[in-house]
Structures are given as structure tokens and as C-alpha cells.
JSON list of C-alpha atoms in Angstrom, two decimals:
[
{"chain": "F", "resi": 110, "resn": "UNK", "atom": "CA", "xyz": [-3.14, 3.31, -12.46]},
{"chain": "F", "resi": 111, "resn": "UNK", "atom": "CA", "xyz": [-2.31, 4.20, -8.98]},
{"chain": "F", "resi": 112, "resn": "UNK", "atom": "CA", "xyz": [-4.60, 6.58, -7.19]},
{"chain": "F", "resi": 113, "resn": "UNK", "atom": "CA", "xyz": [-2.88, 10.01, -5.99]},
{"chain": "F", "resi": 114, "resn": "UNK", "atom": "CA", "xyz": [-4.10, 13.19, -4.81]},
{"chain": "F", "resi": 115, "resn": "UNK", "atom": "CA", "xyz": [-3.09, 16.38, -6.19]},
{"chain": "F", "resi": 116, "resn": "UNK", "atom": "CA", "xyz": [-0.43, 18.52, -4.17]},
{"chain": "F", "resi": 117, "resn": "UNK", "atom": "CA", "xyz": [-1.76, 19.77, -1.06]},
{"chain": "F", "resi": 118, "resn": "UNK", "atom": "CA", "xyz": [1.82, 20.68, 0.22]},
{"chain": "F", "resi": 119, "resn": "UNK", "atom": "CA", "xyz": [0.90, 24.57, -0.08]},
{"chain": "F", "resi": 120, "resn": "UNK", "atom": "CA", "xyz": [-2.36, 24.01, 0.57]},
{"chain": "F", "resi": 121, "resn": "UNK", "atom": "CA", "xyz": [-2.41, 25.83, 4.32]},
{"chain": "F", "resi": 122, "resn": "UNK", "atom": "CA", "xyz": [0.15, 28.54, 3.03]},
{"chain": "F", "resi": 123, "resn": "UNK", "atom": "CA", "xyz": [-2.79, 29.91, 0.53]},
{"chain": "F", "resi": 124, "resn": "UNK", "atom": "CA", "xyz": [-5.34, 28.89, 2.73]},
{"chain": "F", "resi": 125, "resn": "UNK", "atom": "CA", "xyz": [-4.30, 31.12, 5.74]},
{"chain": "F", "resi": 126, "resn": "UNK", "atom": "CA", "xyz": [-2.28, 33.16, 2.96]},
{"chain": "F", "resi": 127, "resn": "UNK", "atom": "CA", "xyz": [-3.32, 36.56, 4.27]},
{"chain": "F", "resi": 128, "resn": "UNK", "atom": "CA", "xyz": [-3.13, 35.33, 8.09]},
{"chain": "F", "resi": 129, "resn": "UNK", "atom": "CA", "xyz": [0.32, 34.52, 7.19]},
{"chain": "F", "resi": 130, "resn": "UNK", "atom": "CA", "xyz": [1.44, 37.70, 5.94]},
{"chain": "F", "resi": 131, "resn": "UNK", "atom": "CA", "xyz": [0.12, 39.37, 8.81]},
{"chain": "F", "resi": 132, "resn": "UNK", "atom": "CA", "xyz": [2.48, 37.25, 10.97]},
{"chain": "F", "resi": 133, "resn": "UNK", "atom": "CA", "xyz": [4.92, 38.98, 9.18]},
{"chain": "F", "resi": 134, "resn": "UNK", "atom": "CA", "xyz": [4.37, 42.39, 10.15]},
{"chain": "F", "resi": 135, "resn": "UNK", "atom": "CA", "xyz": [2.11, 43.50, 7.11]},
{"chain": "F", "resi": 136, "resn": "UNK", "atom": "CA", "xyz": [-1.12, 45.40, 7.75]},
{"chain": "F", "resi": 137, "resn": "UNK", "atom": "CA", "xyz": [-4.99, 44.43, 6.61]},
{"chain": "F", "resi": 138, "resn": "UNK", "atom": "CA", "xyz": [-4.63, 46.08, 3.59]},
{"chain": "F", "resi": 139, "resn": "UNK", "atom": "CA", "xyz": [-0.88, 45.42, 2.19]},
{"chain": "F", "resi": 140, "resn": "UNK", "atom": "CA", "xyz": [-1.78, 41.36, 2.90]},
{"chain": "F", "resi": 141, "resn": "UNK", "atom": "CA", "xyz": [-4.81, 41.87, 0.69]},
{"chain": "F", "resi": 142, "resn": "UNK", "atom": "CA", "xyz": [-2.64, 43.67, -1.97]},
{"chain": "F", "resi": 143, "resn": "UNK", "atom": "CA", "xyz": [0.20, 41.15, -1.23]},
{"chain": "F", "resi": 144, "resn": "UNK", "atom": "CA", "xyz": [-1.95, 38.11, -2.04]},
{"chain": "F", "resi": 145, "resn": "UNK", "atom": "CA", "xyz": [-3.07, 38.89, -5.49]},
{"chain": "F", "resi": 146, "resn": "UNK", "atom": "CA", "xyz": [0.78, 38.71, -7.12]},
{"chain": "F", "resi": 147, "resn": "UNK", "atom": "CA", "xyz": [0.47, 34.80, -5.65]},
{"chain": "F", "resi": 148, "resn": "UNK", "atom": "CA", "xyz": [-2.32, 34.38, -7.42]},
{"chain": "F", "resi": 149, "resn": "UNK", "atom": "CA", "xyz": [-1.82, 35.50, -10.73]},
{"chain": "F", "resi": 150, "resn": "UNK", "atom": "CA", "xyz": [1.55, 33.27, -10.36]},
{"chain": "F", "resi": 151, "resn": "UNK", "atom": "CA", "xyz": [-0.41, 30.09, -9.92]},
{"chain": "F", "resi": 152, "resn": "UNK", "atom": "CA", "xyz": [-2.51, 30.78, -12.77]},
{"chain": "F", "resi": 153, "resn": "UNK", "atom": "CA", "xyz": [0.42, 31.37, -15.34]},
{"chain": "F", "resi": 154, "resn": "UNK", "atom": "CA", "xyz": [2.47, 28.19, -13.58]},
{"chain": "F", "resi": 155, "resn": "UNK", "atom": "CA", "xyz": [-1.02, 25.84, -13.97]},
{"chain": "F", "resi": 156, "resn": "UNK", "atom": "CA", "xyz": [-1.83, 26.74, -17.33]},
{"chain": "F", "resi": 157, "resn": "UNK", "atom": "CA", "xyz": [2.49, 26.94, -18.54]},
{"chain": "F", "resi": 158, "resn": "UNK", "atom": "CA", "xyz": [2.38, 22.97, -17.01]},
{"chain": "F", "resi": 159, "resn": "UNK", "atom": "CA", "xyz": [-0.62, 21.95, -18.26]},
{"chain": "F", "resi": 160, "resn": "UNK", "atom": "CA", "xyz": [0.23, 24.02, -22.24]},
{"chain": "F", "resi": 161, "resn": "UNK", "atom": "CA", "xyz": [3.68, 22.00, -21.77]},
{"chain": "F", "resi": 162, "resn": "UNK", "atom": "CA", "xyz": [1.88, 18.69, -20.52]},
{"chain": "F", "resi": 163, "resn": "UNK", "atom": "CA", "xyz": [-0.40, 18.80, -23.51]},
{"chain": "F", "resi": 164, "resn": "UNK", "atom": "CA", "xyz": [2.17, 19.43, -26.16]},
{"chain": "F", "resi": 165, "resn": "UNK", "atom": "CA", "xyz": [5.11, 17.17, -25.31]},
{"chain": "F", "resi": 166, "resn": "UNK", "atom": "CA", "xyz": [2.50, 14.35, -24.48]},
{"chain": "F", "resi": 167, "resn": "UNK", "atom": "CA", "xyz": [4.20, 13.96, -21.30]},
{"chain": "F", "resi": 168, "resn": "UNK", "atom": "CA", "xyz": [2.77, 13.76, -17.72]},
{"chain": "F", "resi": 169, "resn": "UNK", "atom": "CA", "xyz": [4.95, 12.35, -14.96]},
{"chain": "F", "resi": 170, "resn": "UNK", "atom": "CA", "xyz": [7.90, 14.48, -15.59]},
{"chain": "F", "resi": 171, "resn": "UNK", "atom": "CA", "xyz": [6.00, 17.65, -15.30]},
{"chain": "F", "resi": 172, "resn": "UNK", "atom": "CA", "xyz": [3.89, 16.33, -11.85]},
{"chain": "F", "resi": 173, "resn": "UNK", "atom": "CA", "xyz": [7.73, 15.99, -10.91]},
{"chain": "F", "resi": 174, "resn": "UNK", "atom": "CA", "xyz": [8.55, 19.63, -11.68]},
{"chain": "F", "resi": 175, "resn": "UNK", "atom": "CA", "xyz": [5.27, 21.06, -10.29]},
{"chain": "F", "resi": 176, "resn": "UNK", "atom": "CA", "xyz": [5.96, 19.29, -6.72]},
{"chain": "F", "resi": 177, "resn": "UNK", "atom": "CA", "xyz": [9.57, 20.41, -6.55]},
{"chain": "F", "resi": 178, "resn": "UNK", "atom": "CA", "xyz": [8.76, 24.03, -7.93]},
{"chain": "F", "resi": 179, "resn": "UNK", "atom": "CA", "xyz": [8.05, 24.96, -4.21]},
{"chain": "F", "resi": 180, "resn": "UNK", "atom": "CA", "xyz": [10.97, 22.99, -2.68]},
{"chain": "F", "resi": 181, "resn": "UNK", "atom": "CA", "xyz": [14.07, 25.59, -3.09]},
{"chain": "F", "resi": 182, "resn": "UNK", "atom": "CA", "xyz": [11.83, 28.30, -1.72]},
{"chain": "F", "resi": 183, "resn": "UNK", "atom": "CA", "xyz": [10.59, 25.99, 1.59]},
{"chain": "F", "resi": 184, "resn": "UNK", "atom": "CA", "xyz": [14.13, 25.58, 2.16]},
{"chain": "F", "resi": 185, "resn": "UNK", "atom": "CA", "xyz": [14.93, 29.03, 1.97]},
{"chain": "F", "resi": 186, "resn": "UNK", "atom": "CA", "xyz": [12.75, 29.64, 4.26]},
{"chain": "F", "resi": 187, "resn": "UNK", "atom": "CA", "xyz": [14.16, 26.99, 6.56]},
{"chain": "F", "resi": 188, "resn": "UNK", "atom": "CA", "xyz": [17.52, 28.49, 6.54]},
{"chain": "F", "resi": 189, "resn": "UNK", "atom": "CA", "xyz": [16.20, 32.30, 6.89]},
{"chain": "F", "resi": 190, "resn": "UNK", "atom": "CA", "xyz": [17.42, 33.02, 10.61]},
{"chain": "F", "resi": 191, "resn": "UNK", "atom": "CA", "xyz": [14.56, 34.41, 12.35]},
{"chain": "F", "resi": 192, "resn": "UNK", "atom": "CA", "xyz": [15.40, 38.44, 12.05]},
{"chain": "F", "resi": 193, "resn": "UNK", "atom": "CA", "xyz": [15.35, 38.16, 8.45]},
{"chain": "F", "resi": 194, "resn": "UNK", "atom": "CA", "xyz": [13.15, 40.91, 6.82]},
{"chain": "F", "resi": 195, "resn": "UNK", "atom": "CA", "xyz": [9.87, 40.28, 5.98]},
{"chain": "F", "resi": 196, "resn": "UNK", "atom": "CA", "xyz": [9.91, 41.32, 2.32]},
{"chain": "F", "resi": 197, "resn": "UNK", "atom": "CA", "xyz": [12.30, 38.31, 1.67]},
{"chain": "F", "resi": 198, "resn": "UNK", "atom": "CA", "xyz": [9.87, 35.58, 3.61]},
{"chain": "F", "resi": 199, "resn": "UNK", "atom": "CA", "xyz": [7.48, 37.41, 1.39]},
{"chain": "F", "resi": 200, "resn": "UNK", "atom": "CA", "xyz": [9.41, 36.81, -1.84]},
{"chain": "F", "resi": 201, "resn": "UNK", "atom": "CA", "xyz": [9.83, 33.24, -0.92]},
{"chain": "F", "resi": 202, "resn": "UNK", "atom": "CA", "xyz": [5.91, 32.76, 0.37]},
{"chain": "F", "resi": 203, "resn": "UNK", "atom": "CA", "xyz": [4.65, 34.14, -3.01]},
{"chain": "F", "resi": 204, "resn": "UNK", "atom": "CA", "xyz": [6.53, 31.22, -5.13]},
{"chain": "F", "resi": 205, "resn": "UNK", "atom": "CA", "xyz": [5.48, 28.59, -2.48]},
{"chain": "F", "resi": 206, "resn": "UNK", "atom": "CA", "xyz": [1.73, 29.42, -3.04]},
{"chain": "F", "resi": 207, "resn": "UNK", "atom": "CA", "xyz": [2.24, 30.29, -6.74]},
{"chain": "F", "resi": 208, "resn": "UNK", "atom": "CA", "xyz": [3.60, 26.76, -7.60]},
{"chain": "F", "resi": 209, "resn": "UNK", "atom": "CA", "xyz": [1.89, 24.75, -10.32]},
{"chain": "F", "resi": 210, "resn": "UNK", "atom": "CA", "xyz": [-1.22, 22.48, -9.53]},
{"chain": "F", "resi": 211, "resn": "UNK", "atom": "CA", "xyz": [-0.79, 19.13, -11.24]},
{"chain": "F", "resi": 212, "resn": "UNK", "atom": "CA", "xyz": [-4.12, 18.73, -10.93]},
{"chain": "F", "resi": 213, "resn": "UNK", "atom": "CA", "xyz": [-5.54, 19.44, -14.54]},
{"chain": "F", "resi": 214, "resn": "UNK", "atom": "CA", "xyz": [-2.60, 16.98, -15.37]},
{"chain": "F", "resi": 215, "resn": "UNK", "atom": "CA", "xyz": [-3.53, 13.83, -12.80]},
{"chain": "F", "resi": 216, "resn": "UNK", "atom": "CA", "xyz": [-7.20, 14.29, -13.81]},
{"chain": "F", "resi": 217, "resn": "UNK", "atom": "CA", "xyz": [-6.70, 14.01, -17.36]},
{"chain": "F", "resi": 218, "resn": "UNK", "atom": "CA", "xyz": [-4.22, 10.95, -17.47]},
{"chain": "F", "resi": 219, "resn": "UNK", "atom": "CA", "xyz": [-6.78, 9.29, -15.05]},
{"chain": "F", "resi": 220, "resn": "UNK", "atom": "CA", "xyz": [-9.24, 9.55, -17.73]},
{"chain": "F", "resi": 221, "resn": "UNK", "atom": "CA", "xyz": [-6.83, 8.13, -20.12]},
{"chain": "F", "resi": 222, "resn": "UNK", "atom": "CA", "xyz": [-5.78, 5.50, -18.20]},
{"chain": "F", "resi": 223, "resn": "UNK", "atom": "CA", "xyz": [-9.13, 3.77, -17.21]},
{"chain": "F", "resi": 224, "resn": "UNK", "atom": "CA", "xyz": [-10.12, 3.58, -20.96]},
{"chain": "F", "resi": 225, "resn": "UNK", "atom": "CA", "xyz": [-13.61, 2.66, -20.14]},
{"chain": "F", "resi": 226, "resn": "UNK", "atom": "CA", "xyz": [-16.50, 4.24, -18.84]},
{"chain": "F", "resi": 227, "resn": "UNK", "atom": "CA", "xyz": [-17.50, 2.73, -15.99]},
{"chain": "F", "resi": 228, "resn": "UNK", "atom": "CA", "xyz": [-13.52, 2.46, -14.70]},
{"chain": "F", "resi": 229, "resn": "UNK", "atom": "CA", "xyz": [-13.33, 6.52, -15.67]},
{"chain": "F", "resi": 230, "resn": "UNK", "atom": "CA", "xyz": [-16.53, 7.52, -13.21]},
{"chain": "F", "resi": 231, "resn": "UNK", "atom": "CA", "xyz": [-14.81, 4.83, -10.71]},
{"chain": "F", "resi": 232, "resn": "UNK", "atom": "CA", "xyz": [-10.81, 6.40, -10.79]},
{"chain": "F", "resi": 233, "resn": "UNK", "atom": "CA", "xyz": [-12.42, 10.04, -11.21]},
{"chain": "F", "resi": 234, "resn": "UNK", "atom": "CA", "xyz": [-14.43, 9.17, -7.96]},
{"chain": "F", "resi": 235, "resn": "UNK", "atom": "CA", "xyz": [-11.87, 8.12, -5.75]},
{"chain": "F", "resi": 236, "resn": "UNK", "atom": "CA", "xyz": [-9.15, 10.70, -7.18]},
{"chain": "F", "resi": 237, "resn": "UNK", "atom": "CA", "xyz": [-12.14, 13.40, -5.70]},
{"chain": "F", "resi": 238, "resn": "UNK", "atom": "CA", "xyz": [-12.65, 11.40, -2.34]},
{"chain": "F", "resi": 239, "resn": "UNK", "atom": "CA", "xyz": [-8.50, 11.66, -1.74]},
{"chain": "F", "resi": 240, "resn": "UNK", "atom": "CA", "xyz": [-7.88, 15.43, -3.07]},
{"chain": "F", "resi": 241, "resn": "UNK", "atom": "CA", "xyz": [-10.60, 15.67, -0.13]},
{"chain": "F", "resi": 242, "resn": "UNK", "atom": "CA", "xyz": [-8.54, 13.97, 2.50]},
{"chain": "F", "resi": 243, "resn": "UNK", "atom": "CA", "xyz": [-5.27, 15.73, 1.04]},
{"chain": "F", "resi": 244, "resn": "UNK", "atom": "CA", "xyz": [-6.74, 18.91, 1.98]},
{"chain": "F", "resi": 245, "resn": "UNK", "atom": "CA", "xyz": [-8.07, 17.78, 5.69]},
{"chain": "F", "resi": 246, "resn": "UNK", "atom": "CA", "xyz": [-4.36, 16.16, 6.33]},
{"chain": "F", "resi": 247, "resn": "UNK", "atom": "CA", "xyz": [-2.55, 19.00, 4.75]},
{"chain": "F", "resi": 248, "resn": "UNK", "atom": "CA", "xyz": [-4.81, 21.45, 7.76]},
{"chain": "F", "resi": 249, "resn": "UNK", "atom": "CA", "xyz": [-2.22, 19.54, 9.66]},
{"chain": "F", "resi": 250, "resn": "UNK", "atom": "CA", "xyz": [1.03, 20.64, 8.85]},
{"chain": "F", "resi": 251, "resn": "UNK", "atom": "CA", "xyz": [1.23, 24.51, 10.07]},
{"chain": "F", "resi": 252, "resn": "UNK", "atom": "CA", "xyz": [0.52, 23.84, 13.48]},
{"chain": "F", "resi": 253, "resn": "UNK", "atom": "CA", "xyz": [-0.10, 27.04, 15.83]},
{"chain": "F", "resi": 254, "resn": "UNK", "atom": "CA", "xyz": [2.66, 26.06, 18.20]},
{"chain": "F", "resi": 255, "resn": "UNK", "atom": "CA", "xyz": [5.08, 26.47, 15.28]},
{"chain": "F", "resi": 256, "resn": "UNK", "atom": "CA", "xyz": [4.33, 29.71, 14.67]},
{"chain": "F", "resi": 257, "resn": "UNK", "atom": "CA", "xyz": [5.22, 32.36, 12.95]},
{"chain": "F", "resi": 258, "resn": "UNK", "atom": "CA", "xyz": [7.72, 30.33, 10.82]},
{"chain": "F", "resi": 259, "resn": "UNK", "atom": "CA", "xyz": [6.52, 27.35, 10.63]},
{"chain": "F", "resi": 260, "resn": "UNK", "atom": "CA", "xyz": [10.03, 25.45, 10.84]},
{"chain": "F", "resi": 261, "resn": "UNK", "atom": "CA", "xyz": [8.66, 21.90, 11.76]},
{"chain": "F", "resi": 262, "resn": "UNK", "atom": "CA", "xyz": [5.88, 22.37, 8.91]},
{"chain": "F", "resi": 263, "resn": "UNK", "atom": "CA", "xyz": [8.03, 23.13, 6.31]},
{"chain": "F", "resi": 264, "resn": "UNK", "atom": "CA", "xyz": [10.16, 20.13, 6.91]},
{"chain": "F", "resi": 265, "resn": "UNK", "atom": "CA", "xyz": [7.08, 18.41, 6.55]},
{"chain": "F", "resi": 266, "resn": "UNK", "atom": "CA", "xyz": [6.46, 19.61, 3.26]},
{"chain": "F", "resi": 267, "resn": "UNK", "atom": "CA", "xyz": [9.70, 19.47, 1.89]},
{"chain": "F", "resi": 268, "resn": "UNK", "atom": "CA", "xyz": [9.53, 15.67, 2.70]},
{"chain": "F", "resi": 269, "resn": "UNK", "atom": "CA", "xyz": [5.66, 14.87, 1.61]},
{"chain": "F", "resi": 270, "resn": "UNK", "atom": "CA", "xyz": [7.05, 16.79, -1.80]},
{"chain": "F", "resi": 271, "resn": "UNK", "atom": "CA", "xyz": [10.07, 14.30, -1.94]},
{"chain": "F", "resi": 272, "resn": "UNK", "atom": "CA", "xyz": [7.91, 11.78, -1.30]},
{"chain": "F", "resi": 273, "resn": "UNK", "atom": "CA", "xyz": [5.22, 12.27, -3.99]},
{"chain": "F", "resi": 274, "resn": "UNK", "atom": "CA", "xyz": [8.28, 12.69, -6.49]},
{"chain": "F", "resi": 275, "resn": "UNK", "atom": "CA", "xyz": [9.63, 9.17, -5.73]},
{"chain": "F", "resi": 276, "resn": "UNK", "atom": "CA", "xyz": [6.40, 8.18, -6.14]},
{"chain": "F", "resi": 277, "resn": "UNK", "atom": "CA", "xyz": [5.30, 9.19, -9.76]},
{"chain": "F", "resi": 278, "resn": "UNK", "atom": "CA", "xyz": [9.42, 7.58, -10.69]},
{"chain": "F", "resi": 279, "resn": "UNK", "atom": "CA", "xyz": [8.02, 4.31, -8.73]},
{"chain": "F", "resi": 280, "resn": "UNK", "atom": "CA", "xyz": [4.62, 4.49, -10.87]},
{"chain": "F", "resi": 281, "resn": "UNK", "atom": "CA", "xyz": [6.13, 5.70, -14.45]},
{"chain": "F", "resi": 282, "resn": "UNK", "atom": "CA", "xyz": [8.39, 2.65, -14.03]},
{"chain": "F", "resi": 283, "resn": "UNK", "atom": "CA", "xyz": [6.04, 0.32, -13.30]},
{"chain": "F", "resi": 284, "resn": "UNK", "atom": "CA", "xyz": [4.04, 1.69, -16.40]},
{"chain": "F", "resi": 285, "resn": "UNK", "atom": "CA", "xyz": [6.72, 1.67, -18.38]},
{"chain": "F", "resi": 286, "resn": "UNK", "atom": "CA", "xyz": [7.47, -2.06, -17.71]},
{"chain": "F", "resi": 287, "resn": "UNK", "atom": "CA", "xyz": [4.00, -3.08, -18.69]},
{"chain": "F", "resi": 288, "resn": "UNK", "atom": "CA", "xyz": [4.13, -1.08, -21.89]},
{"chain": "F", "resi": 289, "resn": "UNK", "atom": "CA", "xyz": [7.29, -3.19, -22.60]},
{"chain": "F", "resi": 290, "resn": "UNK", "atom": "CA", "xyz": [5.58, -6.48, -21.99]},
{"chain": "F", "resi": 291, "resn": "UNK", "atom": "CA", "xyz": [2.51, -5.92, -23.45]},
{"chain": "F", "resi": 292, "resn": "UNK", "atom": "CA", "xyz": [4.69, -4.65, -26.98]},
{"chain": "F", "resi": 293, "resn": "UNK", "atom": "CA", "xyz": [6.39, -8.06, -26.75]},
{"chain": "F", "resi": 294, "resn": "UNK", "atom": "CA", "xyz": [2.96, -10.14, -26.45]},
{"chain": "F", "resi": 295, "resn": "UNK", "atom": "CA", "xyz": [1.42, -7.85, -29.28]},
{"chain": "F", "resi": 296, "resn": "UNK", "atom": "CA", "xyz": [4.46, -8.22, -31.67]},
{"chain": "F", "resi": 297, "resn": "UNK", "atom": "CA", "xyz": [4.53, -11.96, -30.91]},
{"chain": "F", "resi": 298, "resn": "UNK", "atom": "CA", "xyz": [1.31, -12.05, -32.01]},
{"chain": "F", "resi": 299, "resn": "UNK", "atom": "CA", "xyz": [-0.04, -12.85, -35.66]},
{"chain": "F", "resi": 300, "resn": "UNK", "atom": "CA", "xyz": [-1.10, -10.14, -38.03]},
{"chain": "F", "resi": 301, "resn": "UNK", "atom": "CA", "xyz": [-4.13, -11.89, -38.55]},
{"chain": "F", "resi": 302, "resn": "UNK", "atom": "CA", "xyz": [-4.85, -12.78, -34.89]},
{"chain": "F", "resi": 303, "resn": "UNK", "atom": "CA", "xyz": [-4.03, -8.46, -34.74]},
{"chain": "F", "resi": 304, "resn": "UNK", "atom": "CA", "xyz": [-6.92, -7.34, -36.81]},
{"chain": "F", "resi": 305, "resn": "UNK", "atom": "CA", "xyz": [-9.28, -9.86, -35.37]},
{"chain": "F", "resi": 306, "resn": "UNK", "atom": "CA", "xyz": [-8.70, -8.56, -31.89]},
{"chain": "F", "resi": 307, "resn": "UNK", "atom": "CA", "xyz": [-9.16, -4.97, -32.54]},
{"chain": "F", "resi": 308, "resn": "UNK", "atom": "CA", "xyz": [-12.58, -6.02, -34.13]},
{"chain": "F", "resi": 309, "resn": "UNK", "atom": "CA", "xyz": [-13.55, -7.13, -31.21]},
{"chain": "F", "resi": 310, "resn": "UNK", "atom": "CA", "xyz": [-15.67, -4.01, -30.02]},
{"chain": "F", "resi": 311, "resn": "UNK", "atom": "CA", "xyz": [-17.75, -5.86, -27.47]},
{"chain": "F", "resi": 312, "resn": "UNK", "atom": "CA", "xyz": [-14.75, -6.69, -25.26]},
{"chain": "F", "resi": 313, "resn": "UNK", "atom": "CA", "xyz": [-12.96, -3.31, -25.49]},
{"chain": "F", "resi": 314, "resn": "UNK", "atom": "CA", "xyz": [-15.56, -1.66, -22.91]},
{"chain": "F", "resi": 315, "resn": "UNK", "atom": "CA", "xyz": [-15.04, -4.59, -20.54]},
{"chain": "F", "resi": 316, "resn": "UNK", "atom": "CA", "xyz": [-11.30, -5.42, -20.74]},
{"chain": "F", "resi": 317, "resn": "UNK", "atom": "CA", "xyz": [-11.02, -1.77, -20.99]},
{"chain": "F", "resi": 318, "resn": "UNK", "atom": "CA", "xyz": [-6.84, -0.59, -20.18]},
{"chain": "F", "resi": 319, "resn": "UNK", "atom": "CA", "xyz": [-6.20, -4.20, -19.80]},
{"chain": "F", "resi": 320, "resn": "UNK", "atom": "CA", "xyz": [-6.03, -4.88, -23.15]},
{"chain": "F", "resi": 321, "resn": "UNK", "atom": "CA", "xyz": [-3.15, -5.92, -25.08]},
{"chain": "F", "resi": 322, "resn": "UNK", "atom": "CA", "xyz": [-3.12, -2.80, -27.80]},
{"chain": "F", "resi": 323, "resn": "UNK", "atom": "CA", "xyz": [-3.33, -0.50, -24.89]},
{"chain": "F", "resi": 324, "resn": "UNK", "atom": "CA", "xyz": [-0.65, 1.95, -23.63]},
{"chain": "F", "resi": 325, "resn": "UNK", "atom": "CA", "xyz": [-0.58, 3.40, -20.70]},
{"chain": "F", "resi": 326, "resn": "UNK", "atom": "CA", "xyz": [-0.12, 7.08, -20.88]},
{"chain": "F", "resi": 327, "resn": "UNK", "atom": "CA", "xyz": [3.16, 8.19, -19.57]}
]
């Protein structure tokens, strides 16, 4: 399974959250206040995705929708002429940095995908190392000559969230198609033949998702 970080498209908007909202004209103590509505709206968005995730068995769809939750509000925010009030950047800010984190999701169908041990502790590993470097590139995108509307970094994140989409179609199709071959190869195969394979314990740790009665997780 391909290796992907979590978002990290909002990543500087709650990291500098309260920075931000003092760019806006709100004091010390309303960007304190002002924060804590964002982060009660991440919470119910990651656990809603994840509840939804877990019950429809379904994974790439919902990635989808938690990258593109953020997207309508980013290009408000791109279209809000400068002397717009800062109660609407507000409105629009606290849905950007309250968008679901796939992450729960990613981690999870990693785990399902390797199958084995040893490939688990290897894809949980590197998913780690690159949620690392997500977070040093994503530093990148608000950059202080861009302030304090961040035009050009909002582009970028509109595109990196475009991006990411096209990728989990590209990877759920790919996926998909070896699903599809590997049903032909099983069904092609005798009933007999069947039962003897799956009794083969040994080979299951060591073949691991590359066996032919394996599916990957969609």
C-alpha cells in the first residue's frame, strides 16, 4: 500500500492559530476564547469520520471528504477582498482548522494492509517518519511576506488538498484492480487446492498481503 502522510494542509493555521487571529484585529484574550470553538470542531469532525469509517467499512472515500472539508472555506477566504470583517475570516478560519484528521483512518488501514507483523512495524514506521516531514514542509506554506491573508498559501493548500484527493482515486484504483485479479486467480483455482492453501499457516506470516485470499482494504 502506498505510503501517505496525514493532512498537514491546516497544519500552520492551528499551529499559529492564535497568532492568526490576532492578525485579525482580536485581542490576547478573545484569540484564546476564539480558539477553543476550533477545537472542539476537530474533535466532533475526527471522531464523526472515523464512527462513519468504521461502520460503512470504507476508507478512501472518507480521506477524500476529510481533505476537501477545508477546501470551500480556503477559497472563501481567497475571494474575501481585503476590508472584509474579521468575524467572517473568523467563521471561515474556525472550519479550516476544525476539519477532520484522516489520521486515525490512514493508520488503521495501514495496519490492515501489511497483514504481517514485521511489514505492520515497517509501514507504521515510515507512515511516522513522513507525518514528520508533512509537518516541517507544511511550516512552509504561510510565509511572513504573505501576510496577514495568506493569499499565495492558501492557493497552496487548496492545490496540495486536490492533490492528495487524486491521489487516494489513483491508489483505490489500483487496489481495486488487484482485488479483481487476485478473485479471478482464487476462483480459477480448485476447491481442494483452496483449503490446502489456507492451511498453510507457515507461509501466511511471510507472504503476508501478498497472498492470493487477501483483500486489500478499500
Amino acid at each position: 500500500m502506498q505510503q501517505r502522510r496525514p493532512s498537514r494542509m491546516c497544519a500552520e493555521l492551528k499551529q499559529y492559530l492564535t497568532l492568526t487571529l490576532r492578525h485579525l484585529g482580536f485581542s490576547t484574550f478573545e484569540s484564546n476564547m476564539l480558539a477553543v470553538p476550533c477545537a472542539v470542531l476537530q474533535m466532533i469532525t475526527v471522531i464523526g469520520v472515523a464512527w462513519s469509517s468504521q461502520k460503512f467499512n470504507e476508507r478512501t472515500w472518507h480521506c477524500i471528504v476529510a481533505h476537501l472539508f477545508a477546501v470551500p472555506f480556503l477559497v472563501a477566504l481567497e475571494a474575501m477582498p481585503v476590508n472584509t470583517g474579521m468575524w467572517e475570516r473568523y467563521s471561515c478560519t474556525m472550519f479550516i482548522v476544525g476539519a477532520p484528521s484522516y489520521y486515525p483512518i490512514v493508520l488503521s488501514w495501514l495496519s490492515e494492509s501489511s497483514f504481517s507483523v514485521k511489514k505492520r512495524a515497517i509501514s507504521v514506521s515510515t507512515f511516522s517518519a513522513t507525518t514528520v516531514v508533512g509537518a516541517i514542509l507544511a511550516a512552509q506554506a504561510y510565509q511572513k511576506r504573505d501576510e496577514p491573508y495568506y493569499y499565495t498559501g492558501n492557493k497552496i493548500l487548496i492545490g496540495s488538498a486536490l492533490l492528495a484527493c487524486l491521489m487516494f482515486i489513483v491508489q483505490r484504483w489500483v487496489l481495486s484492480r488487484a482485488n479483481k485479479e487476485r478473485d479471478k486467480a482464487w476462483e480459477a483455482m480448485p476447491i481442494p487446492r483452496q483449503a490446502e492453501y489456507q492451511k498453510t499457516t507457515e507461509e501466511m506470516e511471510f507472504d503476508g498481503n501478498q497472498r492470493l485470499d487477501f483483500r486489500f482494504p478499500l
